[in-house]
Coordinates of N, CA and C in Angstrom, one line a residue:
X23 N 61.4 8.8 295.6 CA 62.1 10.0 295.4 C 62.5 10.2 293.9
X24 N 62.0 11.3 293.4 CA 62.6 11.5 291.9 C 63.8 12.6 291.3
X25 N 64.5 12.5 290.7 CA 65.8 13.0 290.4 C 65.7 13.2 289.4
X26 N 66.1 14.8 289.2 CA 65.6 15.9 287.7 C 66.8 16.4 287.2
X27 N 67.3 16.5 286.3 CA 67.4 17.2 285.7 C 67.6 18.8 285.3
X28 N 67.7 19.7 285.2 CA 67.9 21.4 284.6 C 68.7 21.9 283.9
X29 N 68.3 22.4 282.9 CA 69.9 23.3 282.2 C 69.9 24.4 282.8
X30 N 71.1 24.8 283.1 CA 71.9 25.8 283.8 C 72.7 26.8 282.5
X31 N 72.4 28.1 282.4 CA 72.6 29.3 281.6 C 74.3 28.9 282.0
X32 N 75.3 28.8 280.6 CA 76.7 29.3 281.1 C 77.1 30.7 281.6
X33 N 76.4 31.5 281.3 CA 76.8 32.6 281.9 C 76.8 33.2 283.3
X34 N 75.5 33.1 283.8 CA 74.7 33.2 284.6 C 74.9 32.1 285.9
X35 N 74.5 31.2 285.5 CA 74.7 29.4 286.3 C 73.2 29.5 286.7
X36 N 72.5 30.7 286.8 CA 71.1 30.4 287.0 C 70.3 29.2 286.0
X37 N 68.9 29.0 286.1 CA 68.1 28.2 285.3 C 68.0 28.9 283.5
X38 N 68.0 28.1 283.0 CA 67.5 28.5 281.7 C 66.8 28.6 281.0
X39 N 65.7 27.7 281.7 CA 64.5 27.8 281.2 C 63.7 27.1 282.5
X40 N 62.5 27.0 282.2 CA 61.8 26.2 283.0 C 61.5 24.4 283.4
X41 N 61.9 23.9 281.9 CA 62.0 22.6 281.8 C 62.9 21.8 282.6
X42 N 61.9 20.6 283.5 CA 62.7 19.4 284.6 C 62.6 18.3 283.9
X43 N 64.0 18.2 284.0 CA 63.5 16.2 283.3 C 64.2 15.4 283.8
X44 N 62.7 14.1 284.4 CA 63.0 13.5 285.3 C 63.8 12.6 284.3
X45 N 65.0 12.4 285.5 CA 66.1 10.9 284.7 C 66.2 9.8 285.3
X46 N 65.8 9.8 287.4 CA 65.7 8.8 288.1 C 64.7 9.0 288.7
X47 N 64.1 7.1 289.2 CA 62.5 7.7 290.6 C 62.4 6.3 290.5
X48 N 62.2 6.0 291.6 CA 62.0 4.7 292.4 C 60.4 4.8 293.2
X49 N 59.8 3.7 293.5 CA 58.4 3.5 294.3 C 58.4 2.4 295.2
X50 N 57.7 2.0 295.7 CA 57.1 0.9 296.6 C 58.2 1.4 298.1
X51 N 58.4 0.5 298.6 CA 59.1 0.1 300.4 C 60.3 0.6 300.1
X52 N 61.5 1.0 299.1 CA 62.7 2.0 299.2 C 62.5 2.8 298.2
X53 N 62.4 4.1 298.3 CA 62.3 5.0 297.1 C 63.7 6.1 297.1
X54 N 64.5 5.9 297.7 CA 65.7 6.0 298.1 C 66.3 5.6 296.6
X55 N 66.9 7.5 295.9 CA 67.4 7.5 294.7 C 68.4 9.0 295.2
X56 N 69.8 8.9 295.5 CA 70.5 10.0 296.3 C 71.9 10.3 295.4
X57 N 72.7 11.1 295.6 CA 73.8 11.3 295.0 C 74.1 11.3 293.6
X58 N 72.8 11.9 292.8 CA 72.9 11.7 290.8 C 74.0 12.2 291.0
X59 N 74.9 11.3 289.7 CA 76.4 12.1 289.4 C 76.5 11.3 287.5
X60 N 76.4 12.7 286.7 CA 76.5 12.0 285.5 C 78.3 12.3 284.9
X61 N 78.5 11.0 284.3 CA 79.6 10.8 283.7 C 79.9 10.5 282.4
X62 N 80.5 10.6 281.7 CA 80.4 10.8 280.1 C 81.9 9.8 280.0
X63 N 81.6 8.6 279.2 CA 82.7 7.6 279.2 C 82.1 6.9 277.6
X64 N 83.0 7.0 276.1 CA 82.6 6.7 275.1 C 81.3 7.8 274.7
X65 N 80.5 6.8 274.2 CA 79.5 7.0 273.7 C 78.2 7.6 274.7
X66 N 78.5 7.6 275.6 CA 77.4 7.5 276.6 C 77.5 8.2 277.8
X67 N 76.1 8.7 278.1 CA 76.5 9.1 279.7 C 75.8 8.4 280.6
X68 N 76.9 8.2 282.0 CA 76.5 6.8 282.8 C 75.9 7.6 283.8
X69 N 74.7 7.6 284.4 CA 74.2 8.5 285.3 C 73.8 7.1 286.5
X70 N 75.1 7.7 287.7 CA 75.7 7.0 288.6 C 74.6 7.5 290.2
X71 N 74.0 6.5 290.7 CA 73.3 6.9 292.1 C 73.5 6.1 293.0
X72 N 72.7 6.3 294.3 CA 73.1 5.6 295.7 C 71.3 5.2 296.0
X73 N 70.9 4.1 295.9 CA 70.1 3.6 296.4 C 69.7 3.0 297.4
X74 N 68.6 3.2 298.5 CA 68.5 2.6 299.4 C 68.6 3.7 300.8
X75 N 69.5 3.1 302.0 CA 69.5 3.9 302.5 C 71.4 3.6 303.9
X76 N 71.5 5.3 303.8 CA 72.6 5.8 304.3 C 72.8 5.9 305.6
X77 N 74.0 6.3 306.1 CA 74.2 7.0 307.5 C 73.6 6.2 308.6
X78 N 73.8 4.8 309.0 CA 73.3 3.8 309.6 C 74.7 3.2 310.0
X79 N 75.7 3.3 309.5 CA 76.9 3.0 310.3 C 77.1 1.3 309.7
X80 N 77.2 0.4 310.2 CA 77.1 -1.2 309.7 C 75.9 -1.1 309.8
X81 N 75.1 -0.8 309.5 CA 73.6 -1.5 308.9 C 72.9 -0.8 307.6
X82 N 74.1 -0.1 307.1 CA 73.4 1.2 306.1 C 73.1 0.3 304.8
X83 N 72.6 0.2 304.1 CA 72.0 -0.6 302.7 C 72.6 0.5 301.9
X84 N 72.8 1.5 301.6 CA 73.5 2.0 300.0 C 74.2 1.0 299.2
X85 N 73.9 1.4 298.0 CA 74.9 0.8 297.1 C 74.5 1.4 295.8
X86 N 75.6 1.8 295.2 CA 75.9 2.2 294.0 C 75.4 1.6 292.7
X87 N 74.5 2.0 292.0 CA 73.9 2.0 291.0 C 74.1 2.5 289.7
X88 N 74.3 2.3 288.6 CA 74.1 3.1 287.4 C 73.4 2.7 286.2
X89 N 72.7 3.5 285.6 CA 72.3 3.6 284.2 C 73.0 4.1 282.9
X90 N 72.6 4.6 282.0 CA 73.3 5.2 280.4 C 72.1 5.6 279.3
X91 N 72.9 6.5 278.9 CA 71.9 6.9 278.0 C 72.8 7.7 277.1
X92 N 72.6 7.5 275.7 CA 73.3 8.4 274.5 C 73.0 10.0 274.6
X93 N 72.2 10.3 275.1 CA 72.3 11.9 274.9 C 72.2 11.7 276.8
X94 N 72.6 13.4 277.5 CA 72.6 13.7 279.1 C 71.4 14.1 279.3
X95 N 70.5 14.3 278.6 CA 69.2 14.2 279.3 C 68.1 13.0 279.1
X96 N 68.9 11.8 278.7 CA 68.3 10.4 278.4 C 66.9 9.7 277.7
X97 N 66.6 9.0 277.8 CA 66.3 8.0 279.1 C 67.6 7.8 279.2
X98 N 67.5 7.1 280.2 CA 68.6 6.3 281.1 C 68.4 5.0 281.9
X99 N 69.1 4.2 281.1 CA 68.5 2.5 281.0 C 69.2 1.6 281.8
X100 N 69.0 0.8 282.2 CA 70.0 -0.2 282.9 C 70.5 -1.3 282.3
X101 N 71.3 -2.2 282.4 CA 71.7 -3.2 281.7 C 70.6 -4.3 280.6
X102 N 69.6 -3.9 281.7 CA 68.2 -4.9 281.4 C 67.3 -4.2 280.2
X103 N 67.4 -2.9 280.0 CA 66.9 -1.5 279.3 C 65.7 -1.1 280.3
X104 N 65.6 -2.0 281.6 CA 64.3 -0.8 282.0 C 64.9 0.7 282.4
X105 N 64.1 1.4 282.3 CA 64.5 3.0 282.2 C 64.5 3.6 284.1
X106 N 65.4 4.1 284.2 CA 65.9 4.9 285.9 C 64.8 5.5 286.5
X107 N 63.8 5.8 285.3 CA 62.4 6.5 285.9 C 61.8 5.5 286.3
X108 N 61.6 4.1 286.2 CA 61.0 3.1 286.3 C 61.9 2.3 287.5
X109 N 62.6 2.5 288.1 CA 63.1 2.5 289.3 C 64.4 1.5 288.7
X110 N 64.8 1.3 287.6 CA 66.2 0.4 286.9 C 67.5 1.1 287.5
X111 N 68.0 0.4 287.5 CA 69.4 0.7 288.0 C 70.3 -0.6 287.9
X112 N 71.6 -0.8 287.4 CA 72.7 -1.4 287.4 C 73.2 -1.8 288.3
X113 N 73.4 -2.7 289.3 CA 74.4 -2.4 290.8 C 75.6 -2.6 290.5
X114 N 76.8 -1.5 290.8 CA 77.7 -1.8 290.9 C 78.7 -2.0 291.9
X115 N 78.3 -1.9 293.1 CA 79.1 -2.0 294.9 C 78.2 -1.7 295.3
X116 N 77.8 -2.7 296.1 CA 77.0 -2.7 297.1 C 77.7 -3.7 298.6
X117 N 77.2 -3.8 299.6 CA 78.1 -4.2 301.0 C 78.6 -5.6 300.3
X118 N 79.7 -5.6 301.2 CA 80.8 -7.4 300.6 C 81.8 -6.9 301.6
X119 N 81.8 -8.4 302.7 CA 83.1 -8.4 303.4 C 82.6 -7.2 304.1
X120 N 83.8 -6.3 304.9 CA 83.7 -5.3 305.7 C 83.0 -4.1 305.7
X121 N 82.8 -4.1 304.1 CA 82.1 -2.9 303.5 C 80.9 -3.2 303.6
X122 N 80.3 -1.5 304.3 CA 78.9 -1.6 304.3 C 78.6 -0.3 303.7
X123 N 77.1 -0.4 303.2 CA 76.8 0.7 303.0 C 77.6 2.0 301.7
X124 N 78.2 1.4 300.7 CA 78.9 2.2 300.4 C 77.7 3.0 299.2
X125 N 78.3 4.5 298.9 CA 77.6 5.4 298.5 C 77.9 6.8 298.5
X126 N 77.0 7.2 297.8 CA 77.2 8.7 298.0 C 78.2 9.2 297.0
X127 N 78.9 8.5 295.6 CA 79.9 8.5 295.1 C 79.7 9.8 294.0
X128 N 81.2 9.5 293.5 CA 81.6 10.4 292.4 C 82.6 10.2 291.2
X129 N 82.9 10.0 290.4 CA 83.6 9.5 289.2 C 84.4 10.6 288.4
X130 N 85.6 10.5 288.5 CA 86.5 11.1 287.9 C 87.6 10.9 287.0
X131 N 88.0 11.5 286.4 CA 88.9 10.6 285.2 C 90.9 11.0 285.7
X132 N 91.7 10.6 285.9 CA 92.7 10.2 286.5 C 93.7 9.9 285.0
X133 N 94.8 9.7 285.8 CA 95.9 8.8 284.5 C 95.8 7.8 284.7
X134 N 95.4 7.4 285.6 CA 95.4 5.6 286.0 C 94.3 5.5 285.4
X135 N 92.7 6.4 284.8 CA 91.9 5.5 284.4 C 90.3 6.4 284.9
X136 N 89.6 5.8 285.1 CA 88.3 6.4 286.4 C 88.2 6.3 287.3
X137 N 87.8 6.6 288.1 CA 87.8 6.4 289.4 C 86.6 6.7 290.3
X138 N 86.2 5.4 290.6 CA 84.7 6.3 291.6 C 85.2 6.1 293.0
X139 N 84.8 7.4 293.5 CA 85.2 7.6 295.0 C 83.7 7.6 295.7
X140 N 83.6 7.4 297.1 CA 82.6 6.8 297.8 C 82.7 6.5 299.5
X141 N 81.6 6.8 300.1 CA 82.2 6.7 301.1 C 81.4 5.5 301.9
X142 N 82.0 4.9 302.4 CA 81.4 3.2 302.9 C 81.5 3.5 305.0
X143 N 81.2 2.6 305.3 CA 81.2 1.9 306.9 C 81.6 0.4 307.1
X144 N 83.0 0.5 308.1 CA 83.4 -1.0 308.0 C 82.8 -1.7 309.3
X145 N 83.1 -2.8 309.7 CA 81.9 -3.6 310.8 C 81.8 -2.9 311.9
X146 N 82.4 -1.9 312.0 CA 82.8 -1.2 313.7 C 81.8 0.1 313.4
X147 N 81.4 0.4 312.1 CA 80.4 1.4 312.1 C 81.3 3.3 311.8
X148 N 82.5 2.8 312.3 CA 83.5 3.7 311.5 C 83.5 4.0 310.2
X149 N 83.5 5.5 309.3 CA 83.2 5.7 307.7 C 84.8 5.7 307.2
X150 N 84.5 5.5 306.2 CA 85.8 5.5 305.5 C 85.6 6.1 303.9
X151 N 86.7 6.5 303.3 CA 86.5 6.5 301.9 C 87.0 5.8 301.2
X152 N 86.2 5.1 300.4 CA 86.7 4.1 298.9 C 87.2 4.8 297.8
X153 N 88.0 4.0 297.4 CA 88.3 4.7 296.0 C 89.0 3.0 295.4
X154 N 88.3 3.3 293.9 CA 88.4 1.7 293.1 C 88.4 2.7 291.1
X155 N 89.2 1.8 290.8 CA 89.3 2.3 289.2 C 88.0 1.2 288.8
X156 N 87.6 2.0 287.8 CA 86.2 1.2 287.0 C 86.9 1.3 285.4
X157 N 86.5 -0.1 285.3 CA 86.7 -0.9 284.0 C 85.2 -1.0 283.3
X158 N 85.1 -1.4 282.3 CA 84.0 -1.7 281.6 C 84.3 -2.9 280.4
X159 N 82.7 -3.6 280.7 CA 82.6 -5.0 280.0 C 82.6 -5.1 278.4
X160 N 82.9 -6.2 277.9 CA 82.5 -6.0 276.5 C 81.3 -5.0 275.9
X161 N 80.1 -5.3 276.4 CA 79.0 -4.2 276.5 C 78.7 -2.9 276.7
X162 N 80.1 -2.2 277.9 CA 80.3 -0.8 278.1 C 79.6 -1.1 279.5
X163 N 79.2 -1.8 280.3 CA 78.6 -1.8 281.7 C 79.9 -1.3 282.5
X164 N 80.0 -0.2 283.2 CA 81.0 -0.2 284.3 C 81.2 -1.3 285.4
X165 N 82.3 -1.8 286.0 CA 82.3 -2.6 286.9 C 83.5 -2.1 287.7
X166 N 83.7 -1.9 289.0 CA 85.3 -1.7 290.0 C 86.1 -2.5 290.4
X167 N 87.5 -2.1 290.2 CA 88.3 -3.6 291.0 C 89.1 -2.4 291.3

């Protein structure tokens, strides 16, 4: 599945042109690339996804992924620098303990800090929503606690 890009006219909110630019796409046995959410933290924008796959209750595989790139229409690289079009991604929560499946998130800026919200499945197959402040490493990698 590949994940594009558009500029959107401020006025309007319609398209602005015709130009798509791919920023995520995965291949082989999961092509599962869901929830693009771009976020702008320093220097960079961290374009945040859900890989894999959802809505399986305790068996769901999502997990939160991100890339970065200095300008918002990228590339957009993973820790390793392969590029998001090349199916790279960062993991940052993926299932541990009770939590399954978590995904589908969003990142917001707070007074406490950032915050990615998300919504997980605990062993009973019940959804719940996460919510964890993200820090970042000497490097600028986001991580949650």
């Amino acid at each position: 599945m590949r994940r594009a890009l558009i500029a959107l006219n401020p006025s309007t909110g319609l398209r602005a042109d015709g130009t798509v630019r791919s920023i995520a796409q995965r291949t082989g046995s999961s092509t599962a690339v869901e929830a693009p959410y771009i976020f702008r933290h320093g220097g960079y924008y961290y374009l945040w996804v859900s890989f894999d796959l959802c809505c399986r209750g305790a068996s769901s595989t999502y997990r939160v992924m991100v890339g970065r790139s200095a300008s918002i229409t990228g590339p957009y690289t993973d820790r390793n620098g392969t590029a998001m079009t090349s199916g790279g991604g960062t993991q940052v929560l993926a299932t541990h303990g009770a939590i399954h499946g978590p995904g589908h998130q969003a990142v917001l800026a707070d007074n406490d800090g950032e915050v990615l919200f998300y919504h997980y499945y605990s062993t009973s197959g019940a959804s719940y929503l996460g919510i964890n402040l993200i820090g970042y490493d000497a490097a600028g990698w986001p991580f949650v606690y």
